[in-house]
Tab-separated table of C-alpha atoms and ligand atoms in Angstrom:
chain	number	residue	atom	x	y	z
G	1	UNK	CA	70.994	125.546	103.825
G	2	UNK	CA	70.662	121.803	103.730
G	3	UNK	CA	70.476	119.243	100.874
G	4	UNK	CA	67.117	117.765	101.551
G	5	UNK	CA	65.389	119.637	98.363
G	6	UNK	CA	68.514	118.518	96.008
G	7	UNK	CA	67.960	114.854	97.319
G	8	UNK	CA	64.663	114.962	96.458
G	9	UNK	CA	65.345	116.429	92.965
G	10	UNK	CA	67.794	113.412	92.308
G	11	UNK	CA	65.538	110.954	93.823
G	12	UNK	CA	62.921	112.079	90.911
G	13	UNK	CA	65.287	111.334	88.173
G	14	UNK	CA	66.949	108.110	89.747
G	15	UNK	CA	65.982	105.265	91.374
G	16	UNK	CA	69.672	104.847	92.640
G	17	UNK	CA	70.537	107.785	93.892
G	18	UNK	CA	73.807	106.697	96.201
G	19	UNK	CA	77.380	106.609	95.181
G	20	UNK	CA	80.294	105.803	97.185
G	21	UNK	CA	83.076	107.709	95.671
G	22	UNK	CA	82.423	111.562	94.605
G	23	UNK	CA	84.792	112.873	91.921
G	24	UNK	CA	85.183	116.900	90.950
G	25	UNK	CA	86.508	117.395	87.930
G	26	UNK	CA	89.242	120.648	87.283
G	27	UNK	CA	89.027	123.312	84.379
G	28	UNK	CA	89.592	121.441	80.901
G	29	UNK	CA	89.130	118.280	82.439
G	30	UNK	CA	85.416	117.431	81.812
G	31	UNK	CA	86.213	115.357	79.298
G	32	UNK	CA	86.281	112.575	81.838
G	33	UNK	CA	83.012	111.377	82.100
G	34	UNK	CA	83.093	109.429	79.017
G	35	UNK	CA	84.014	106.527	81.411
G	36	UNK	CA	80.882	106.980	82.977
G	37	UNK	CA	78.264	104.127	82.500
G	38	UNK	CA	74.800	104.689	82.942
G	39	UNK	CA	74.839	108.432	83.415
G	40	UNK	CA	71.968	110.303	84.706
G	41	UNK	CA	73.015	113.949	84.529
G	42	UNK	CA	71.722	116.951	86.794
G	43	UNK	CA	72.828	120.549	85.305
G	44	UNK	CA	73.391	122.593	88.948
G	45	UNK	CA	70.796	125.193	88.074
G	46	UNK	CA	67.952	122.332	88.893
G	47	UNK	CA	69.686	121.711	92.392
G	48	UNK	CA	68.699	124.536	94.621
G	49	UNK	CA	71.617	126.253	96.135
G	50	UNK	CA	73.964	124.359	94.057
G	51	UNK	CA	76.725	127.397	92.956
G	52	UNK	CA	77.160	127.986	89.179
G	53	UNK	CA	80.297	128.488	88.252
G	54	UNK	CA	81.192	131.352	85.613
G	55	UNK	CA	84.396	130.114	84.518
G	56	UNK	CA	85.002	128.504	81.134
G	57	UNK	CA	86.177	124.943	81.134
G	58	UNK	CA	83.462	123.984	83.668
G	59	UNK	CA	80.116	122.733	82.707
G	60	UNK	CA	78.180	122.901	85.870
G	61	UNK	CA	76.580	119.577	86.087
G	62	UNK	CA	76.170	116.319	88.814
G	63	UNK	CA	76.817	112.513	87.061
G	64	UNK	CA	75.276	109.605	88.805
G	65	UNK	CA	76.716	106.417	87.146
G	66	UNK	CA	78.877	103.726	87.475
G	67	UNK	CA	82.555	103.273	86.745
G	68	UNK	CA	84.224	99.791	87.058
G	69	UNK	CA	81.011	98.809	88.820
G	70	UNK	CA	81.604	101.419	91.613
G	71	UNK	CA	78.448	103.884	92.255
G	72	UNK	CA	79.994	107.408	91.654
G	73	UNK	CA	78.929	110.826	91.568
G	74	UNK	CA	80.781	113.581	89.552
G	75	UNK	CA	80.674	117.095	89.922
G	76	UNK	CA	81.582	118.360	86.665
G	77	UNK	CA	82.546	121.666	87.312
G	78	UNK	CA	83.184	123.627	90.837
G	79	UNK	CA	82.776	127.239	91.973
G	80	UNK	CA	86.112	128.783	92.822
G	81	UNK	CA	86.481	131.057	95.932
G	82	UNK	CA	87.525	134.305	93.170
G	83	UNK	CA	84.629	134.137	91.648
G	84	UNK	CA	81.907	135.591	94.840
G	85	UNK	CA	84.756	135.818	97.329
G	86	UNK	CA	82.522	132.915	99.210
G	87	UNK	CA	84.769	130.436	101.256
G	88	UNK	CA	82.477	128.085	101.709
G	89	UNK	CA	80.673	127.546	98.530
G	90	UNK	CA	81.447	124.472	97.726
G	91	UNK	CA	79.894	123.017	101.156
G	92	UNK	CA	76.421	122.051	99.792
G	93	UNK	CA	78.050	119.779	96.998
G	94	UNK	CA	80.042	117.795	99.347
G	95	UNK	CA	77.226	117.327	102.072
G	96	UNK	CA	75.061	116.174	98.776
G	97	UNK	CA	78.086	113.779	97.738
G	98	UNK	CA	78.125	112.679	101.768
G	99	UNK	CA	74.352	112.229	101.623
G	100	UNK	CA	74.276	110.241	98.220
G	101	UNK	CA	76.800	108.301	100.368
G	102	UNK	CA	80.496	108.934	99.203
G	103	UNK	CA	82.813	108.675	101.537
G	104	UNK	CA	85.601	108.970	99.516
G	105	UNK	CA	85.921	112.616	97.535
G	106	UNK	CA	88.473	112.798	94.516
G	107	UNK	CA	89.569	115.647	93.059
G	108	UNK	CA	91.003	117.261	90.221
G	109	UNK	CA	92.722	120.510	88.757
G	110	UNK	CA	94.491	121.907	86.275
G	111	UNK	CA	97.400	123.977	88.004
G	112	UNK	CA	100.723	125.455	87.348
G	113	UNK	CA	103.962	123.243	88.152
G	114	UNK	CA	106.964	124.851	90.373
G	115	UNK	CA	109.244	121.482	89.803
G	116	UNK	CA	111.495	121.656	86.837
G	117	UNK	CA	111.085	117.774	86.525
G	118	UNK	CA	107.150	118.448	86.162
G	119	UNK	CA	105.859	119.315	83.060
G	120	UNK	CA	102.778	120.352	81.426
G	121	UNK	CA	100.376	117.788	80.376
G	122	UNK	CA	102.227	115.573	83.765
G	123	UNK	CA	100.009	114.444	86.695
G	124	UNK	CA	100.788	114.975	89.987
G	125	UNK	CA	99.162	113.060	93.289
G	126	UNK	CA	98.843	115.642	96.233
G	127	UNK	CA	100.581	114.537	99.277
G	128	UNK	CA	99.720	117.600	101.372
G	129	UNK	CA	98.484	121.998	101.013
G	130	UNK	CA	99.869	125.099	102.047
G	131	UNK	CA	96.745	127.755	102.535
G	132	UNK	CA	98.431	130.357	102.850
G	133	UNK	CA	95.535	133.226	102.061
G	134	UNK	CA	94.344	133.629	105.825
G	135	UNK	CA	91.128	132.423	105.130
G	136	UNK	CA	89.281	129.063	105.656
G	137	UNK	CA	85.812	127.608	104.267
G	138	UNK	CA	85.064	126.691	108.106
G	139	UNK	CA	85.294	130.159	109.135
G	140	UNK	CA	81.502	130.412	110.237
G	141	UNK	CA	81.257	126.666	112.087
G	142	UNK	CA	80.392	126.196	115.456
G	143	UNK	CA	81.671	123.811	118.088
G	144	UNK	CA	84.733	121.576	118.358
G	145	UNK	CA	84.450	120.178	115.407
G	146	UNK	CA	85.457	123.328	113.777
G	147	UNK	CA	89.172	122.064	114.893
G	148	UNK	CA	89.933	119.823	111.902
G	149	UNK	CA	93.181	117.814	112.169
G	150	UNK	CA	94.482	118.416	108.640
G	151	UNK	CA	97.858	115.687	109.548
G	152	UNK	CA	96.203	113.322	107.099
G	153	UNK	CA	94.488	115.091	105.260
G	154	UNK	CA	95.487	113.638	101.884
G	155	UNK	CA	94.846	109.827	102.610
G	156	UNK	CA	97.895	107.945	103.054
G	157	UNK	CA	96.113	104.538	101.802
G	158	UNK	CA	94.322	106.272	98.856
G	159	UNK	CA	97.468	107.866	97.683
G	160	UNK	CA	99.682	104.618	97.912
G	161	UNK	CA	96.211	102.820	95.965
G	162	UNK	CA	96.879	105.925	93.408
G	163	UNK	CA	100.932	105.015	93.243
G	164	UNK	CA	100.553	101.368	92.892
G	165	UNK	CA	98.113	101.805	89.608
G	166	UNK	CA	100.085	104.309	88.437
G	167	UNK	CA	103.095	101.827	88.356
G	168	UNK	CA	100.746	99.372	87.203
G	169	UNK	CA	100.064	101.313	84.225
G	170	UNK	CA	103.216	102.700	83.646
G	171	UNK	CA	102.488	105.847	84.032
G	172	UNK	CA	104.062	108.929	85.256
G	173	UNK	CA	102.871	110.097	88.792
G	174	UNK	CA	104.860	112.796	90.799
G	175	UNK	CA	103.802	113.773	94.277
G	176	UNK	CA	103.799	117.127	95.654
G	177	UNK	CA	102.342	119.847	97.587
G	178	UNK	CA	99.765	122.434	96.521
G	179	UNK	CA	100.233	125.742	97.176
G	180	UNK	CA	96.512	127.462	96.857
G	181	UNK	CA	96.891	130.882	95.382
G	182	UNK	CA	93.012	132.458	95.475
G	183	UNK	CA	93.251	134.131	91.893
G	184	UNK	CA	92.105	135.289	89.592
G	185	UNK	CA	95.259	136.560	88.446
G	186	UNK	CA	97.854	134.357	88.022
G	187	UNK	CA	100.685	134.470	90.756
G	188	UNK	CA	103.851	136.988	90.212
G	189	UNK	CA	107.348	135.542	89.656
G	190	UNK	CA	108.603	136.848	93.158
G	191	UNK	CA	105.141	134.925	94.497
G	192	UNK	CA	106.345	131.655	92.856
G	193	UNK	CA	109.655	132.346	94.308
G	194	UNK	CA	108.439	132.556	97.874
G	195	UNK	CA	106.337	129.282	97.146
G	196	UNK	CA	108.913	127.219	96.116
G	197	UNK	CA	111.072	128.498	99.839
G	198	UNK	CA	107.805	127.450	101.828
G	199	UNK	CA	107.766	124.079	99.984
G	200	UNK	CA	105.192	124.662	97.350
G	201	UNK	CA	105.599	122.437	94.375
G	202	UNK	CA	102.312	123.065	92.390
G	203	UNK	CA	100.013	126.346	92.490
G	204	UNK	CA	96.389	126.462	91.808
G	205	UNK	CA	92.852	128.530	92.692
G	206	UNK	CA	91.007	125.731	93.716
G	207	UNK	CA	91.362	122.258	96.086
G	208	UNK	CA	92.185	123.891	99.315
G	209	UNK	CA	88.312	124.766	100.694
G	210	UNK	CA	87.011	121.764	98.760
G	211	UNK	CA	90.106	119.750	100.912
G	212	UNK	CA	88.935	121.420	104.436
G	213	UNK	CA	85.579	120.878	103.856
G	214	UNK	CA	85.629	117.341	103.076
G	215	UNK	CA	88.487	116.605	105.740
G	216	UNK	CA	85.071	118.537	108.125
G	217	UNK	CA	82.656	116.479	106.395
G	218	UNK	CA	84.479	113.078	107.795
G	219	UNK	CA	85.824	112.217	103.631
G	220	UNK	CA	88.524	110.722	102.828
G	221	UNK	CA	90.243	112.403	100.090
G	222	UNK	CA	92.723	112.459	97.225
G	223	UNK	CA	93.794	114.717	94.857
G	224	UNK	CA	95.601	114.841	91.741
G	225	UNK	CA	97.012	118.025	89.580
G	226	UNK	CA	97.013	118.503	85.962
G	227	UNK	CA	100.177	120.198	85.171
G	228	UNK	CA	98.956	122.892	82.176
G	229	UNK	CA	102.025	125.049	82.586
G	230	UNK	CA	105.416	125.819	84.604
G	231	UNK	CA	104.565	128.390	87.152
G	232	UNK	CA	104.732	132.044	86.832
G	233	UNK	CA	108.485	133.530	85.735
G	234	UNK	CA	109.788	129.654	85.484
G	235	UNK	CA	109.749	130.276	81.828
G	236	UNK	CA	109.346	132.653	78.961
G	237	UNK	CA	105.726	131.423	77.608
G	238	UNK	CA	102.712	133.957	78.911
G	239	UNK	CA	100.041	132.706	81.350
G	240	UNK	CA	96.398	132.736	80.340
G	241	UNK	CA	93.147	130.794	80.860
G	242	UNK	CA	93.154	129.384	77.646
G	243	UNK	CA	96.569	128.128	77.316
G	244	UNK	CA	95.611	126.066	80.874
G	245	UNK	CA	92.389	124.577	78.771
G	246	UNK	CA	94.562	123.553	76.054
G	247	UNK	CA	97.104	121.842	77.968
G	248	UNK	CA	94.805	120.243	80.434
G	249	UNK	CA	93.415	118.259	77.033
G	250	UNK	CA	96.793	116.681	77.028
G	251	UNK	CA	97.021	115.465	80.730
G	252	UNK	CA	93.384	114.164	80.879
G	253	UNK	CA	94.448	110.904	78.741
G	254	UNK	CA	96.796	109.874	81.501
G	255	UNK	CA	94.078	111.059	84.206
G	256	UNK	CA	91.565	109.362	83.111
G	257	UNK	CA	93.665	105.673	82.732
G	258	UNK	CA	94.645	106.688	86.374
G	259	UNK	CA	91.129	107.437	88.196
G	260	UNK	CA	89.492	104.435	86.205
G	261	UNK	CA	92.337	101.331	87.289
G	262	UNK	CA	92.248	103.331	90.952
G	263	UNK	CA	88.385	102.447	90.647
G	264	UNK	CA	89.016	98.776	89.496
G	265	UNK	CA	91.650	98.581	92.121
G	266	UNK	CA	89.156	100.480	94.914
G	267	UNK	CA	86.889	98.128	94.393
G	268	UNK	CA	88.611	95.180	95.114
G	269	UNK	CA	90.151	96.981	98.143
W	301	HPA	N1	98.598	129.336	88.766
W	301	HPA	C1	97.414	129.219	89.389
W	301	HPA	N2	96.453	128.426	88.944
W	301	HPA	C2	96.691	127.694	87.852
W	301	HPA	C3	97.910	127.767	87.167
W	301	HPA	C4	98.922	128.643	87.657
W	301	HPA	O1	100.031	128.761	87.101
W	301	HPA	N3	97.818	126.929	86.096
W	301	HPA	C5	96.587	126.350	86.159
W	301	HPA	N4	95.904	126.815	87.203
């Protein structure tokens, strides 16, 4: 499937349709585009082939508008590989973000923290992924390009950009690495364990395709974490959907300072 028909769709509403950085925004943390000027909003269902997501949090809709005078696009909402067991669902949004013209992806989740010095409601920037569920979104690719060299795949200029607001704004930014659980249940404590030996310092459901496929796409990406809750068995409070919603309300305020001075600083990069 291509994006031609869901080009033409935002053409109809728009007569700007290009953006230069795409954001996707993790459960609970919609909220976010209220910084976005000018919106001209796209609910998935009217972009053919776009996935729907069923999961709560996630409002399943595309945000053209400006932010600090840079051209973004915002997918507010993602599918997650748990809910079809599809790898590479989340292809068609990032070819449209590549066609609208991003060539820098952001993105965001919610996820469960595996340092003690992490709490919830912290943010943490992404400095690399384990994938450690044997599968991969580029699974059915052809040709070399298949062969994606994931060494930088977290940009090392983005991510110092990220650090240097962050310190800017006096505000708390840990780095770490993402350790992509596929859900839906939430991981056991002997899981978390073994996470934590291979290096893990978040886990999450989500990030890791999104990640590969960009990285295939030829974006350059970032990513930062939500902390809504210490990881599985790291302490006495139950897991649940809801409680990540809740806590991901907490972290936005300091996500949303951060992604708006990265934009003021991006643009003057
Ligand atoms: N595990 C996996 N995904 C998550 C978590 C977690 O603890 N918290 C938020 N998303």
């Amino acid at each position: 499937m291509n994006d031609s028909k869901i080009l033409e769709v935002i053409k109809s509403k728009t007569s700007k349709p290009i953006a230069e950085v795409g954001i996707i925004l993790g459960s609970g943390l919609g909220s976010f585009i209220e910084e976005i000027q000018d919106k001209v909003i796209y609910s998935f269902e009217d972009l053919p082939g776009f996935p729907i997501t069923s999961v709560e949090g996630h409002k399943s809709q595309l945000i053209l508008g400006q932010i600090n005078g840079i051209d973004v696009a915002v997918l507010q909402g993602r599918v997650h590989y748990y809910e079809d067991a599809n790898i590479d669902a989340m292809k068609l949004p990032l070819q449209t973000l590549k066609s609208l013209g991003c060539s820098t992806i952001i993105l965001t989740n919610s996820a469960g923290s595996l340092n003690p010095n992490a709490s919830p409601g912290e943010v943490v920037l992404l400095t690399d992924h384990i994938n450690y569920m044997g599968i991969s979104p580029l699974f059915k690719e052809k040709g070399n390009t298949r062969f994606v060299n994931m060494n930088d795949g977290y940009d090392p200029l983005l991510r110092d950009l990220f650090l240097k607001v962050a310190k800017q704004q006096n505000i708390l930014l840990h780095e770490g690495v993402y350790f992509w659980f596929c859900g839906p249940n939430f991981e056991t404590p002997a899981e978390i364990r073994g996470a934590k030996i291979l290096g893990g310092d978040l886990v999450g459901m989500s990030t890791v395709p999104e990640v590969i496929l960009a990285r295939y796409l030829g974006l350059k990406v970032a990513a930062l974490s939500v902390v809504t809750n210490m990881a599985s068995g790291m302490d006495d409070q139950p897991l649940s959907h809801e409680r990540t919603i809740e806590n991901a309300k907490k972290g936005i305020i300091d996500l949303k300072k951060l992604l708006v001075s990265f934009l003021e600083s991006f643009s003057t990069n």
